[in-house]
Amino acid sequence: MSLIGDYLGAAPTSKDALWARASMLVVAQYITAPADQGVGGHRWSACVVTAPDGEAYVGTMHNGGVPGNPAPAKFQSCVVSGSGTGVGIVSCDHAHRIEILGWLQVSDQMVADGTLVLPPPAQIQQSCVDLARSVTGADDPTYGGQLRISARPLTWVATDPPLPGSSAVAVPDCFGELVGEGELVGTVMGLGDAPLPVG
């Protein structure tokens, strides 16, 4: 695991797992001190993570999303409906109804074979529910039926090289979708058994 991954507290995803946990949206930079802030040939350096929008963030991202320590919503992936039938990925500090919990891992072998070999739909759905339980830290990841856990395509994934007949394929995403009125105004990653952030 990388230094950034260690700092964020992201559990490594097994290459054999069906899903990869949705990672925090950060920009990582390696910075060094200006020449006038060194002694001899030695200067300080730092590994820095910032918000992808470049705006200031007050707080820490350390272990964000680890169960019992909700992730900062600014750094999680949520979905809003666009014009027509399109969707857009935004940070979860925007009002939304869907949060991405995990991405299907398309293996190199699948791409090399030119086909997606997936388990039966019921198994995919159950593994998504299991992932939701893991990433939220909640015994009931539906929060009493307020959140629908689904495994179906939300977006198209480009593959390189492309699979035969297409440069992109629809693969399932694992996500939680608010049921009923209102919108989510935060993230469920690491929320535990606290109330859903519904506004």
PDB file of C-alpha atoms in Angstrom:
ATOM      1  CA  MET A   1       0.000   0.000   0.000  1.00  0.00           C
ATOM      2  CA  SER A   2       1.174   3.536  -0.688  1.00  0.00           C
ATOM      3  CA  LEU A   3       1.986   6.189   1.886  1.00  0.00           C
ATOM      4  CA  ILE A   4      -1.171   8.067   0.855  1.00  0.00           C
ATOM      5  CA  GLY A   5      -3.269   4.912   1.182  1.00  0.00           C
ATOM      6  CA  ASP A   6      -1.834   4.278   4.654  1.00  0.00           C
ATOM      7  CA  TYR A   7      -2.596   7.846   5.714  1.00  0.00           C
ATOM      8  CA  LEU A   8      -6.160   7.774   4.384  1.00  0.00           C
ATOM      9  CA  GLY A   9      -6.724   4.418   6.063  1.00  0.00           C
ATOM     10  CA  ALA A  10      -7.911   2.740   2.886  1.00  0.00           C
ATOM     11  CA  ALA A  11      -7.928  -1.002   3.324  1.00  0.00           C
ATOM     12  CA  PRO A  12      -6.153  -2.685   0.429  1.00  0.00           C
ATOM     13  CA  THR A  13      -8.494  -4.457  -1.966  1.00  0.00           C
ATOM     14  CA  SER A  14      -7.641  -8.030  -2.813  1.00  0.00           C
ATOM     15  CA  LYS A  15      -7.097  -8.552  -6.526  1.00  0.00           C
ATOM     16  CA  ASP A  16      -9.389 -11.564  -6.199  1.00  0.00           C
ATOM     17  CA  ALA A  17     -12.253  -9.504  -4.756  1.00  0.00           C
ATOM     18  CA  LEU A  18     -15.195  -8.661  -6.992  1.00  0.00           C
ATOM     19  CA  TRP A  19     -15.356  -5.055  -5.756  1.00  0.00           C
ATOM     20  CA  ALA A  20     -12.792  -2.379  -5.025  1.00  0.00           C
ATOM     21  CA  ARG A  21     -13.920   0.020  -2.324  1.00  0.00           C
ATOM     22  CA  ALA A  22     -14.564   3.494  -3.735  1.00  0.00           C
ATOM     23  CA  SER A  23     -11.427   5.424  -2.878  1.00  0.00           C
ATOM     24  CA  MET A  24     -11.270   8.939  -1.531  1.00  0.00           C
ATOM     25  CA  LEU A  25     -10.988  11.674  -4.165  1.00  0.00           C
ATOM     26  CA  VAL A  26      -7.693  13.389  -3.430  1.00  0.00           C
ATOM     27  CA  VAL A  27      -4.824  14.958  -5.306  1.00  0.00           C
ATOM     28  CA  ALA A  28      -1.442  13.783  -4.032  1.00  0.00           C
ATOM     29  CA  GLN A  29       1.619  15.975  -4.428  1.00  0.00           C
ATOM     30  CA  TYR A  30       5.254  15.718  -3.438  1.00  0.00           C
ATOM     31  CA  ILE A  31       6.604  19.139  -2.476  1.00  0.00           C
ATOM     32  CA  THR A  32      10.054  20.331  -1.441  1.00  0.00           C
ATOM     33  CA  ALA A  33      11.233  23.421   0.366  1.00  0.00           C
ATOM     34  CA  PRO A  34      12.359  26.507  -1.520  1.00  0.00           C
ATOM     35  CA  ALA A  35      16.118  26.748  -1.969  1.00  0.00           C
ATOM     36  CA  ASP A  36      16.408  29.382   0.798  1.00  0.00           C
ATOM     37  CA  GLN A  37      14.873  27.028   3.377  1.00  0.00           C
ATOM     38  CA  GLY A  38      17.605  24.450   3.393  1.00  0.00           C
ATOM     39  CA  VAL A  39      20.867  23.814   5.166  1.00  0.00           C
ATOM     40  CA  GLY A  40      23.662  23.003   2.773  1.00  0.00           C
ATOM     41  CA  GLY A  41      22.192  20.629   0.221  1.00  0.00           C
ATOM     42  CA  HIS A  42      19.386  19.488   2.529  1.00  0.00           C
ATOM     43  CA  ARG A  43      15.815  20.742   2.329  1.00  0.00           C
ATOM     44  CA  TRP A  44      12.566  19.541   3.800  1.00  0.00           C
ATOM     45  CA  SER A  45      10.006  17.679   1.711  1.00  0.00           C
ATOM     46  CA  ALA A  46       6.446  16.541   2.258  1.00  0.00           C
ATOM     47  CA  CYS A  47       3.802  14.327   0.751  1.00  0.00           C
ATOM     48  CA  VAL A  48       0.581  16.360   0.650  1.00  0.00           C
ATOM     49  CA  VAL A  49      -3.021  15.482  -0.136  1.00  0.00           C
ATOM     50  CA  THR A  50      -5.465  18.157  -1.210  1.00  0.00           C
ATOM     51  CA  ALA A  51      -9.063  18.384  -2.350  1.00  0.00           C
ATOM     52  CA  PRO A  52      -9.539  17.693  -6.065  1.00  0.00           C
ATOM     53  CA  ASP A  53     -11.306  21.040  -6.514  1.00  0.00           C
ATOM     54  CA  GLY A  54      -8.325  22.884  -5.033  1.00  0.00           C
ATOM     55  CA  GLU A  55     -10.471  24.546  -2.369  1.00  0.00           C
ATOM     56  CA  ALA A  56      -9.362  24.805   1.240  1.00  0.00           C
ATOM     57  CA  TYR A  57     -10.448  22.046   3.594  1.00  0.00           C
ATOM     58  CA  VAL A  58     -10.309  22.430   7.354  1.00  0.00           C
ATOM     59  CA  GLY A  59      -9.940  19.083   9.062  1.00  0.00           C
ATOM     60  CA  THR A  60      -8.154  15.826   8.518  1.00  0.00           C
ATOM     61  CA  MET A  61      -8.534  13.043   5.991  1.00  0.00           C
ATOM     62  CA  HIS A  62      -6.529  10.639   8.172  1.00  0.00           C
ATOM     63  CA  ASN A  63      -8.413   7.331   8.437  1.00  0.00           C
ATOM     64  CA  GLY A  64     -11.458   8.931   6.825  1.00  0.00           C
ATOM     65  CA  GLY A  65     -14.116   6.360   6.078  1.00  0.00           C
ATOM     66  CA  VAL A  66     -12.820   3.781   8.517  1.00  0.00           C
ATOM     67  CA  PRO A  67     -15.905   2.442  10.347  1.00  0.00           C
ATOM     68  CA  GLY A  68     -16.650   4.722  13.274  1.00  0.00           C
ATOM     69  CA  ASN A  69     -14.827   7.635  11.619  1.00  0.00           C
ATOM     70  CA  PRO A  70     -17.021   8.980   8.801  1.00  0.00           C
ATOM     71  CA  ALA A  71     -15.112  10.118   5.757  1.00  0.00           C
ATOM     72  CA  PRO A  72     -15.154  13.824   4.894  1.00  0.00           C
ATOM     73  CA  ALA A  73     -17.999  14.070   2.370  1.00  0.00           C
ATOM     74  CA  LYS A  74     -15.909  16.366   0.158  1.00  0.00           C
ATOM     75  CA  PHE A  75     -13.655  13.430  -0.745  1.00  0.00           C
ATOM     76  CA  GLN A  76     -16.243  10.723  -1.564  1.00  0.00           C
ATOM     77  CA  SER A  77     -17.914   9.897  -4.908  1.00  0.00           C
ATOM     78  CA  CYS A  78     -21.622  10.566  -5.272  1.00  0.00           C
ATOM     79  CA  VAL A  79     -23.934  10.714  -8.250  1.00  0.00           C
ATOM     80  CA  VAL A  80     -26.368  13.349  -9.460  1.00  0.00           C
ATOM     81  CA  SER A  81     -28.642  13.060 -12.455  1.00  0.00           C
ATOM     82  CA  GLY A  82     -27.638  15.088 -15.454  1.00  0.00           C
ATOM     83  CA  SER A  83     -29.716  16.180 -18.391  1.00  0.00           C
ATOM     84  CA  GLY A  84     -31.563  13.372 -20.128  1.00  0.00           C
ATOM     85  CA  THR A  85     -30.489  10.015 -18.750  1.00  0.00           C
ATOM     86  CA  GLY A  86     -26.899  10.927 -17.952  1.00  0.00           C
ATOM     87  CA  VAL A  87     -25.305  10.949 -14.528  1.00  0.00           C
ATOM     88  CA  GLY A  88     -22.487  13.015 -13.121  1.00  0.00           C
ATOM     89  CA  ILE A  89     -19.963  12.139 -10.432  1.00  0.00           C
ATOM     90  CA  VAL A  90     -19.683  14.813  -7.727  1.00  0.00           C
ATOM     91  CA  SER A  91     -18.232  14.943  -4.252  1.00  0.00           C
ATOM     92  CA  CYS A  92     -20.671  13.899  -1.536  1.00  0.00           C
ATOM     93  CA  ASP A  93     -20.793  17.370   0.034  1.00  0.00           C
ATOM     94  CA  HIS A  94     -23.251  18.180  -2.791  1.00  0.00           C
ATOM     95  CA  ALA A  95     -26.875  17.153  -2.264  1.00  0.00           C
ATOM     96  CA  HIS A  96     -27.365  13.753  -3.883  1.00  0.00           C
ATOM     97  CA  ARG A  97     -29.405  10.571  -3.719  1.00  0.00           C
ATOM     98  CA  ILE A  98     -26.734   8.010  -4.727  1.00  0.00           C
ATOM     99  CA  GLU A  99     -23.293   7.275  -3.285  1.00  0.00           C
ATOM    100  CA  ILE A 100     -20.802   4.969  -4.972  1.00  0.00           C
ATOM    101  CA  LEU A 101     -19.569   2.335  -2.517  1.00  0.00           C
ATOM    102  CA  GLY A 102     -17.406   0.255  -4.816  1.00  0.00           C
ATOM    103  CA  TRP A 103     -16.254  -0.335  -8.373  1.00  0.00           C
ATOM    104  CA  LEU A 104     -16.303  -3.708 -10.069  1.00  0.00           C
ATOM    105  CA  GLN A 105     -12.750  -4.886 -10.636  1.00  0.00           C
ATOM    106  CA  VAL A 106     -12.353  -5.610 -14.338  1.00  0.00           C
ATOM    107  CA  SER A 107      -9.324  -7.865 -14.402  1.00  0.00           C
ATOM    108  CA  ASP A 108      -6.541  -7.753 -16.950  1.00  0.00           C
ATOM    109  CA  GLN A 109      -7.503 -11.318 -17.844  1.00  0.00           C
ATOM    110  CA  MET A 110     -11.059 -10.246 -18.696  1.00  0.00           C
ATOM    111  CA  VAL A 111      -9.714  -7.570 -20.994  1.00  0.00           C
ATOM    112  CA  ALA A 112      -7.183  -9.974 -22.537  1.00  0.00           C
ATOM    113  CA  ASP A 113      -9.936 -12.555 -23.113  1.00  0.00           C
ATOM    114  CA  GLY A 114     -12.219  -9.894 -24.561  1.00  0.00           C
ATOM    115  CA  THR A 115     -15.114 -10.798 -22.290  1.00  0.00           C
ATOM    116  CA  LEU A 116     -16.518 -10.024 -18.861  1.00  0.00           C
ATOM    117  CA  VAL A 117     -16.965 -13.236 -16.905  1.00  0.00           C
ATOM    118  CA  LEU A 118     -19.116 -12.315 -13.923  1.00  0.00           C
ATOM    119  CA  PRO A 119     -20.867 -14.320 -11.216  1.00  0.00           C
ATOM    120  CA  PRO A 120     -24.664 -14.720 -11.346  1.00  0.00           C
ATOM    121  CA  PRO A 121     -26.632 -11.495 -10.638  1.00  0.00           C
ATOM    122  CA  ALA A 122     -27.795 -12.706  -7.195  1.00  0.00           C
ATOM    123  CA  GLN A 123     -24.185 -13.312  -6.155  1.00  0.00           C
ATOM    124  CA  ILE A 124     -23.120  -9.895  -7.461  1.00  0.00           C
ATOM    125  CA  GLN A 125     -25.943  -8.244  -5.488  1.00  0.00           C
ATOM    126  CA  GLN A 126     -25.112 -10.106  -2.269  1.00  0.00           C
ATOM    127  CA  SER A 127     -21.425  -9.233  -2.579  1.00  0.00           C
ATOM    128  CA  CYS A 128     -22.435  -5.573  -3.012  1.00  0.00           C
ATOM    129  CA  VAL A 129     -24.511  -5.737   0.196  1.00  0.00           C
ATOM    130  CA  ASP A 130     -21.517  -7.314   1.954  1.00  0.00           C
ATOM    131  CA  LEU A 131     -19.298  -4.497   0.677  1.00  0.00           C
ATOM    132  CA  ALA A 132     -21.834  -1.917   1.885  1.00  0.00           C
ATOM    133  CA  ARG A 133     -21.787  -3.462   5.357  1.00  0.00           C
ATOM    134  CA  SER A 134     -17.992  -3.352   5.366  1.00  0.00           C
ATOM    135  CA  VAL A 135     -17.516   0.229   4.132  1.00  0.00           C
ATOM    136  CA  THR A 136     -20.304   1.771   6.216  1.00  0.00           C
ATOM    137  CA  GLY A 137     -19.493  -0.194   9.358  1.00  0.00           C
ATOM    138  CA  ALA A 138     -23.250  -0.616   9.906  1.00  0.00           C
ATOM    139  CA  ASP A 139     -24.862  -3.911  10.869  1.00  0.00           C
ATOM    140  CA  ASP A 140     -27.738  -2.897   8.601  1.00  0.00           C
ATOM    141  CA  PRO A 141     -26.322  -1.033   5.573  1.00  0.00           C
ATOM    142  CA  THR A 142     -29.877  -0.192   4.449  1.00  0.00           C
ATOM    143  CA  TYR A 143     -30.396   1.839   7.630  1.00  0.00           C
ATOM    144  CA  GLY A 144     -33.822   0.356   8.210  1.00  0.00           C
ATOM    145  CA  GLY A 145     -34.751   0.422   4.537  1.00  0.00           C
ATOM    146  CA  GLN A 146     -33.801   4.078   3.996  1.00  0.00           C
ATOM    147  CA  LEU A 147     -30.949   3.129   1.670  1.00  0.00           C
ATOM    148  CA  ARG A 148     -31.309   0.712  -1.240  1.00  0.00           C
ATOM    149  CA  ILE A 149     -28.097  -1.173  -1.936  1.00  0.00           C
ATOM    150  CA  SER A 150     -27.818  -1.969  -5.630  1.00  0.00           C
ATOM    151  CA  ALA A 151     -25.364  -3.543  -8.042  1.00  0.00           C
ATOM    152  CA  ARG A 152     -26.067  -2.342 -11.559  1.00  0.00           C
ATOM    153  CA  PRO A 153     -24.384  -0.143 -14.163  1.00  0.00           C
ATOM    154  CA  LEU A 154     -24.457   3.601 -13.509  1.00  0.00           C
ATOM    155  CA  THR A 155     -21.652   4.563 -15.863  1.00  0.00           C
ATOM    156  CA  TRP A 156     -19.740   3.164 -18.817  1.00  0.00           C
ATOM    157  CA  VAL A 157     -16.179   2.022 -18.281  1.00  0.00           C
ATOM    158  CA  ALA A 158     -13.653   2.401 -21.077  1.00  0.00           C
ATOM    159  CA  THR A 159     -11.271  -0.500 -21.482  1.00  0.00           C
ATOM    160  CA  ASP A 160      -7.856  -0.302 -23.059  1.00  0.00           C
ATOM    161  CA  PRO A 161      -7.517  -2.260 -25.227  1.00  0.00           C
ATOM    162  CA  PRO A 162     -11.259  -2.143 -25.948  1.00  0.00           C
ATOM    163  CA  LEU A 163     -13.345  -5.264 -25.693  1.00  0.00           C
ATOM    164  CA  PRO A 164     -14.485  -6.569 -29.092  1.00  0.00           C
ATOM    165  CA  GLY A 165     -17.202  -4.422 -30.645  1.00  0.00           C
ATOM    166  CA  SER A 166     -16.972  -1.546 -28.188  1.00  0.00           C
ATOM    167  CA  SER A 167     -14.526   0.844 -26.569  1.00  0.00           C
ATOM    168  CA  ALA A 168     -16.612   0.867 -23.388  1.00  0.00           C
ATOM    169  CA  VAL A 169     -18.751  -1.633 -21.509  1.00  0.00           C
ATOM    170  CA  ALA A 170     -21.478  -1.332 -18.905  1.00  0.00           C
ATOM    171  CA  VAL A 171     -20.302  -3.008 -15.724  1.00  0.00           C
ATOM    172  CA  PRO A 172     -22.092  -2.999 -12.382  1.00  0.00           C
ATOM    173  CA  ASP A 173     -21.363  -0.354  -9.774  1.00  0.00           C
ATOM    174  CA  CYS A 174     -22.104  -0.997  -6.097  1.00  0.00           C
ATOM    175  CA  PHE A 175     -24.000   1.941  -4.647  1.00  0.00           C
ATOM    176  CA  GLY A 176     -26.449   3.094  -2.020  1.00  0.00           C
ATOM    177  CA  GLU A 177     -29.519   5.056  -3.106  1.00  0.00           C
ATOM    178  CA  LEU A 178     -31.793   7.011  -0.804  1.00  0.00           C
ATOM    179  CA  VAL A 179     -35.353   5.698  -0.693  1.00  0.00           C
ATOM    180  CA  GLY A 180     -38.221   8.175  -0.332  1.00  0.00           C
ATOM    181  CA  GLU A 181     -38.109  11.935   0.152  1.00  0.00           C
ATOM    182  CA  GLY A 182     -35.102  14.184   0.672  1.00  0.00           C
ATOM    183  CA  GLU A 183     -31.469  14.054  -0.336  1.00  0.00           C
ATOM    184  CA  LEU A 184     -28.279  12.843   1.249  1.00  0.00           C
ATOM    185  CA  VAL A 185     -26.062  15.705   2.373  1.00  0.00           C
ATOM    186  CA  GLY A 186     -23.058  13.678   3.492  1.00  0.00           C
ATOM    187  CA  THR A 187     -21.392  10.321   3.071  1.00  0.00           C
ATOM    188  CA  VAL A 188     -22.231   6.889   4.430  1.00  0.00           C
ATOM    189  CA  MET A 189     -18.611   5.713   4.288  1.00  0.00           C
ATOM    190  CA  GLY A 190     -17.616   4.899   7.855  1.00  0.00           C
ATOM    191  CA  LEU A 191     -20.962   6.186   9.174  1.00  0.00           C
ATOM    192  CA  GLY A 192     -21.508   3.146  11.377  1.00  0.00           C
ATOM    193  CA  ASP A 193     -24.904   3.032  13.041  1.00  0.00           C
ATOM    194  CA  ALA A 194     -25.314   6.832  13.178  1.00  0.00           C
ATOM    195  CA  PRO A 195     -28.386   8.313  11.445  1.00  0.00           C
ATOM    196  CA  LEU A 196     -28.221   8.800   7.678  1.00  0.00           C
ATOM    197  CA  PRO A 197     -27.226  12.364   6.706  1.00  0.00           C
ATOM    198  CA  VAL A 198     -30.554  13.268   5.101  1.00  0.00           C
ATOM    199  CA  GLY A 199     -31.491  16.890   4.481  1.00  0.00           C
TER     200      GLY A 199
END
